[in-house]
Tab-separated table of C-alpha atoms in Angstrom:
chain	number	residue	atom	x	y	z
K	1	UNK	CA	0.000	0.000	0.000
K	2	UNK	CA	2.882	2.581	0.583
K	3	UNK	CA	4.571	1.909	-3.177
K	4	UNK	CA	0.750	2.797	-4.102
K	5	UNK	CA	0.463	5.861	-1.922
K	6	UNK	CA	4.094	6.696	-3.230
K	7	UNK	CA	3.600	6.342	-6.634
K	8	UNK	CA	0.077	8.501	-6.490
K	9	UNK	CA	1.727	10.870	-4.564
K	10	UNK	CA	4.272	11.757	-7.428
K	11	UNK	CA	1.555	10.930	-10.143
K	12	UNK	CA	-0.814	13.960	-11.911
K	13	UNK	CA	-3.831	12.071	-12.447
K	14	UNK	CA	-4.233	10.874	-9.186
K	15	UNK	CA	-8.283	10.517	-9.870
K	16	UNK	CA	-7.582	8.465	-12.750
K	17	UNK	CA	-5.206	6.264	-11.367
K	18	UNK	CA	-7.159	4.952	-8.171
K	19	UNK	CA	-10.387	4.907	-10.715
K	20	UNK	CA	-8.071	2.601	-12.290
K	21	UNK	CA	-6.418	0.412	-9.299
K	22	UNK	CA	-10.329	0.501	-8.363
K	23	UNK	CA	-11.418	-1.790	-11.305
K	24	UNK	CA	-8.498	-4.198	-11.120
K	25	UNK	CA	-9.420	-4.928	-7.482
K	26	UNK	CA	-13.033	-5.088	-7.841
K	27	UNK	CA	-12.426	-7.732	-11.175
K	28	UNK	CA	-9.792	-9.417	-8.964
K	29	UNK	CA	-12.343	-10.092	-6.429
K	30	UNK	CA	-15.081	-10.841	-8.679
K	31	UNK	CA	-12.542	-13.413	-10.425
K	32	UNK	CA	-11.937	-14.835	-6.836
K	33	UNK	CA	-15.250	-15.304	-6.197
K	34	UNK	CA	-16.013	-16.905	-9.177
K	35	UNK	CA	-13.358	-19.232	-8.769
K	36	UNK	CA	-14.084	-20.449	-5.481
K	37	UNK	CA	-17.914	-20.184	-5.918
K	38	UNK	CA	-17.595	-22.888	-8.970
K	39	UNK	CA	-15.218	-25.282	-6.499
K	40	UNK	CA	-17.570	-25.494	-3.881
K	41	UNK	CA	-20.894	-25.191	-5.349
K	42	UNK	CA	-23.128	-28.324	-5.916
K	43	UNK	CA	-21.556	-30.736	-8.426
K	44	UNK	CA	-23.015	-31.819	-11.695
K	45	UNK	CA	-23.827	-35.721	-11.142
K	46	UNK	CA	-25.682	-38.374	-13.471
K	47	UNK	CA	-29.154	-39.274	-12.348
K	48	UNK	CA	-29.090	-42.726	-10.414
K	49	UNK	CA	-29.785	-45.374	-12.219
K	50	UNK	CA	-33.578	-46.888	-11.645
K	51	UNK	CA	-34.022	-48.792	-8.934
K	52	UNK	CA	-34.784	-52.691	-10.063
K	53	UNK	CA	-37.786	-53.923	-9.938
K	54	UNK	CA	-39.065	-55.324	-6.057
K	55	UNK	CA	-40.198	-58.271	-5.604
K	56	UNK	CA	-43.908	-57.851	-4.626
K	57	UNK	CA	-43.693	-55.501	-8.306
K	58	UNK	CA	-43.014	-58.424	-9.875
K	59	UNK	CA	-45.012	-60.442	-8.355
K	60	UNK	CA	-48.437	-57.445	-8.894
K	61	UNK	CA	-47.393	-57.317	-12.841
K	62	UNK	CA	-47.425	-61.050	-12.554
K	63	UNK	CA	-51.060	-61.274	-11.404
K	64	UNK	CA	-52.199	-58.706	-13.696
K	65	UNK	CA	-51.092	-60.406	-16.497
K	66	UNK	CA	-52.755	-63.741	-15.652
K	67	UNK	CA	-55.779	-61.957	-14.435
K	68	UNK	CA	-55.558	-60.245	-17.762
K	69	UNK	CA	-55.251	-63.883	-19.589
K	70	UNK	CA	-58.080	-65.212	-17.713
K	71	UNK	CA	-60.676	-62.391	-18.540
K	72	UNK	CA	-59.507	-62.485	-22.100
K	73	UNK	CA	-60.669	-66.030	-22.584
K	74	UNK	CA	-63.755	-65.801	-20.498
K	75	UNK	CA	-64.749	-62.735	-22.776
K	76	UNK	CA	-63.890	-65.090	-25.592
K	77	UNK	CA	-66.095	-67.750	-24.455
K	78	UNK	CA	-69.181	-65.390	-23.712
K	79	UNK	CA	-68.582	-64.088	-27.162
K	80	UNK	CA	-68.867	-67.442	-29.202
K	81	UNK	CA	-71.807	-68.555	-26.658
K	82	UNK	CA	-73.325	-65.323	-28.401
K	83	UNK	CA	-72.463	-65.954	-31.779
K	84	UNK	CA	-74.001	-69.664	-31.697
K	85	UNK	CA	-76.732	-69.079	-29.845
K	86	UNK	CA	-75.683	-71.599	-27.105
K	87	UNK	CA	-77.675	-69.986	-23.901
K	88	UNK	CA	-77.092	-73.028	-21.635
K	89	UNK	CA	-73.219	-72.464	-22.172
K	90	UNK	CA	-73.502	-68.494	-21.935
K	91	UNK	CA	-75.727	-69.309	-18.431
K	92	UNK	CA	-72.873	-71.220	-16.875
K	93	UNK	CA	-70.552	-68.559	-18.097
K	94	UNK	CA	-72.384	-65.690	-16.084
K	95	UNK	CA	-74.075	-67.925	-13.137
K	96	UNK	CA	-77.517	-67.178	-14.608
K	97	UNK	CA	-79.160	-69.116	-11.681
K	98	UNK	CA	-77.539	-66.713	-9.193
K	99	UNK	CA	-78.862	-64.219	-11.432
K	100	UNK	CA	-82.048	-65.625	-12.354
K	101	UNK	CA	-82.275	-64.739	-15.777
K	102	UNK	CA	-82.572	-67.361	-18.372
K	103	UNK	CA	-79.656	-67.342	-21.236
K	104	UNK	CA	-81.705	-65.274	-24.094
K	105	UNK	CA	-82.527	-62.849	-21.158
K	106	UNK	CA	-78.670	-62.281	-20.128
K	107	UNK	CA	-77.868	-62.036	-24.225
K	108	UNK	CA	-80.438	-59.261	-24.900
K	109	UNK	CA	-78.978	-57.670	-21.603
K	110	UNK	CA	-76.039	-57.905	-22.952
K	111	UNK	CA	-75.623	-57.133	-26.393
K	112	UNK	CA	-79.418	-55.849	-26.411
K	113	UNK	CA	-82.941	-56.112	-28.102
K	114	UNK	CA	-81.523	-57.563	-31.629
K	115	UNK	CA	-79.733	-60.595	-29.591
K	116	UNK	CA	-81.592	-63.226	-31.171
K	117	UNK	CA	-81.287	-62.384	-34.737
K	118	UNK	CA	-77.335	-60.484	-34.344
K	119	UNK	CA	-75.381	-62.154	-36.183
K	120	UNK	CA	-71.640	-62.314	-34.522
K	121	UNK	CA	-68.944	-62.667	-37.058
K	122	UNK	CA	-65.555	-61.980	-36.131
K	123	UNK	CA	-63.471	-60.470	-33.332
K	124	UNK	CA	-60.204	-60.765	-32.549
K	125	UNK	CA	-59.710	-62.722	-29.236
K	126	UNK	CA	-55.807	-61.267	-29.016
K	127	UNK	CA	-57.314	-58.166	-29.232
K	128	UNK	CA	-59.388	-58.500	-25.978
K	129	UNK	CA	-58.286	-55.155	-24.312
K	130	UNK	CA	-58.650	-55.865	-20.637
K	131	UNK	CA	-57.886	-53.026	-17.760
K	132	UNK	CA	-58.167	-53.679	-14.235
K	133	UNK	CA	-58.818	-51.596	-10.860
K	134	UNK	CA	-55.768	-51.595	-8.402
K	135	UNK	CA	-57.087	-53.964	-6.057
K	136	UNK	CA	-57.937	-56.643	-9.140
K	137	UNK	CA	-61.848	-56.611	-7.964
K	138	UNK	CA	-62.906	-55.011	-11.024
K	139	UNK	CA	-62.389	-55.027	-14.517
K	140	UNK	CA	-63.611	-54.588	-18.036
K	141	UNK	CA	-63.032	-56.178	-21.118
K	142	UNK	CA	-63.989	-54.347	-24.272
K	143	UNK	CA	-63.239	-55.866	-28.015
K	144	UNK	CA	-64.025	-54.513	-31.193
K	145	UNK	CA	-66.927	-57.220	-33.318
K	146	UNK	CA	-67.989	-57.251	-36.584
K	147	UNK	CA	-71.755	-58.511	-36.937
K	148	UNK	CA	-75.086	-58.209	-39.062
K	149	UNK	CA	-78.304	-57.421	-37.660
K	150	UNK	CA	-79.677	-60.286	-40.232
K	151	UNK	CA	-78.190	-62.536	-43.527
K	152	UNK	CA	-79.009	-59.653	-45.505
K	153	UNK	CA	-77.983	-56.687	-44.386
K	154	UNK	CA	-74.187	-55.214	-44.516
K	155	UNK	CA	-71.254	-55.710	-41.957
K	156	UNK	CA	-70.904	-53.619	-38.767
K	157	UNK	CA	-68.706	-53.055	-36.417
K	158	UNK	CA	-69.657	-52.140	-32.727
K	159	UNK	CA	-67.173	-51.964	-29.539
K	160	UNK	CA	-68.517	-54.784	-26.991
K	161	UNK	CA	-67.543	-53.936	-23.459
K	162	UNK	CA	-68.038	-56.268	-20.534
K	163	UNK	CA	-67.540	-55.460	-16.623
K	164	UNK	CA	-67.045	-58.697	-14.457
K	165	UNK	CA	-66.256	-58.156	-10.822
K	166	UNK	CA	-65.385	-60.450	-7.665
K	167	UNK	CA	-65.366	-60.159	-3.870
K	168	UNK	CA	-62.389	-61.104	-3.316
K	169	UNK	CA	-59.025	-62.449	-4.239
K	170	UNK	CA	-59.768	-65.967	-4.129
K	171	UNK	CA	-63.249	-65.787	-5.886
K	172	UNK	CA	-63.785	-66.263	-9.896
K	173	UNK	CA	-64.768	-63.527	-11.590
K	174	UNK	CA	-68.097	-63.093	-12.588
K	175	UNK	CA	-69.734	-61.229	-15.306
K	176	UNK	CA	-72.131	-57.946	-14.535
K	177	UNK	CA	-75.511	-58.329	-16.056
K	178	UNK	CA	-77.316	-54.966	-15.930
């Protein structure tokens, strides 16, 4: 500090010169302060990698996708008990004595007034889009079928959705007739 106090002392522009010394300091500081604020400030790191699966996971996807398999072949079976007209085997699909409705009752409930003359003729049983609640208690199968409403008339295509339900865990799942 005294070679700066000397050197202003014998200097004309002494203004000048500490406007000067002024701006080195304050970017020498600045610099500093940069410097150390980049060392110790949080690091960049990769995110973690995920977690693996847990067990009881693997075991929930597990049951989901044999609950899945299971709904998708019962909502097969109701559909070609439709298409052939085979009540007894569509009343033993949806416990129609629980129920109490007779097979043609639970198809017009079903697929509606035209049950008896509807025509089923194709669906794609892979295609059986089944989604389940998070407790696997409820679900609902929907499928996309092609029918006629008689011989003669042209080929349609109508979204059939069915909601089965059970009351537990244990029990088979069983088809809601409204």
């Amino acid at each position: 500090m005294f070679m700066v106090n000397h050197f202003l002392s014998h200097s004309k522009n002494k203004e000048v010169w500490l406007w000067f010394i002024k701006l080195i300091l304050t970017f020498l500081i600045m610099l500093l302060a940069f410097f150390f604020g980049s060392c110790s400030g949080p690091q960049s790191t990769a995110p973690a990698p995920p977690s693996p699966p847990t067990e009881a996971a693997a075991d929930q996807s597990e049951e989901i996708r044999r609950q899945s398999r299971i709904l998708s072949r019962l909502t097969d079976e109701i559909l070609v008990a439709l298409a052939t007209y085979n009540y007894p085997r569509l009343e033993g699909l949806i416990n129609a004595k629980e129920l109490q409705l007779s097979g043609a009752e639970a198809a017009v409930r079903l697929i509606g007034p035209r049950a008896s003359t509807m025509i089923l003729e194709h669906w794609d049983a892979q295609e059986i889009a089944v989604s389940l609640d998070d407790n696997l208690r409820q679900a609902t199968a929907a499928v996309e079928v092609s029918y006629r409403l008689s011989l003669n008339r042209e080929l349609q295509t109508a979204l059939f959705t069915f909601n089965f339900h059970r009351s537990n865990m244990q029990d088979a799942w069983q088809l809601v007739v409204k």
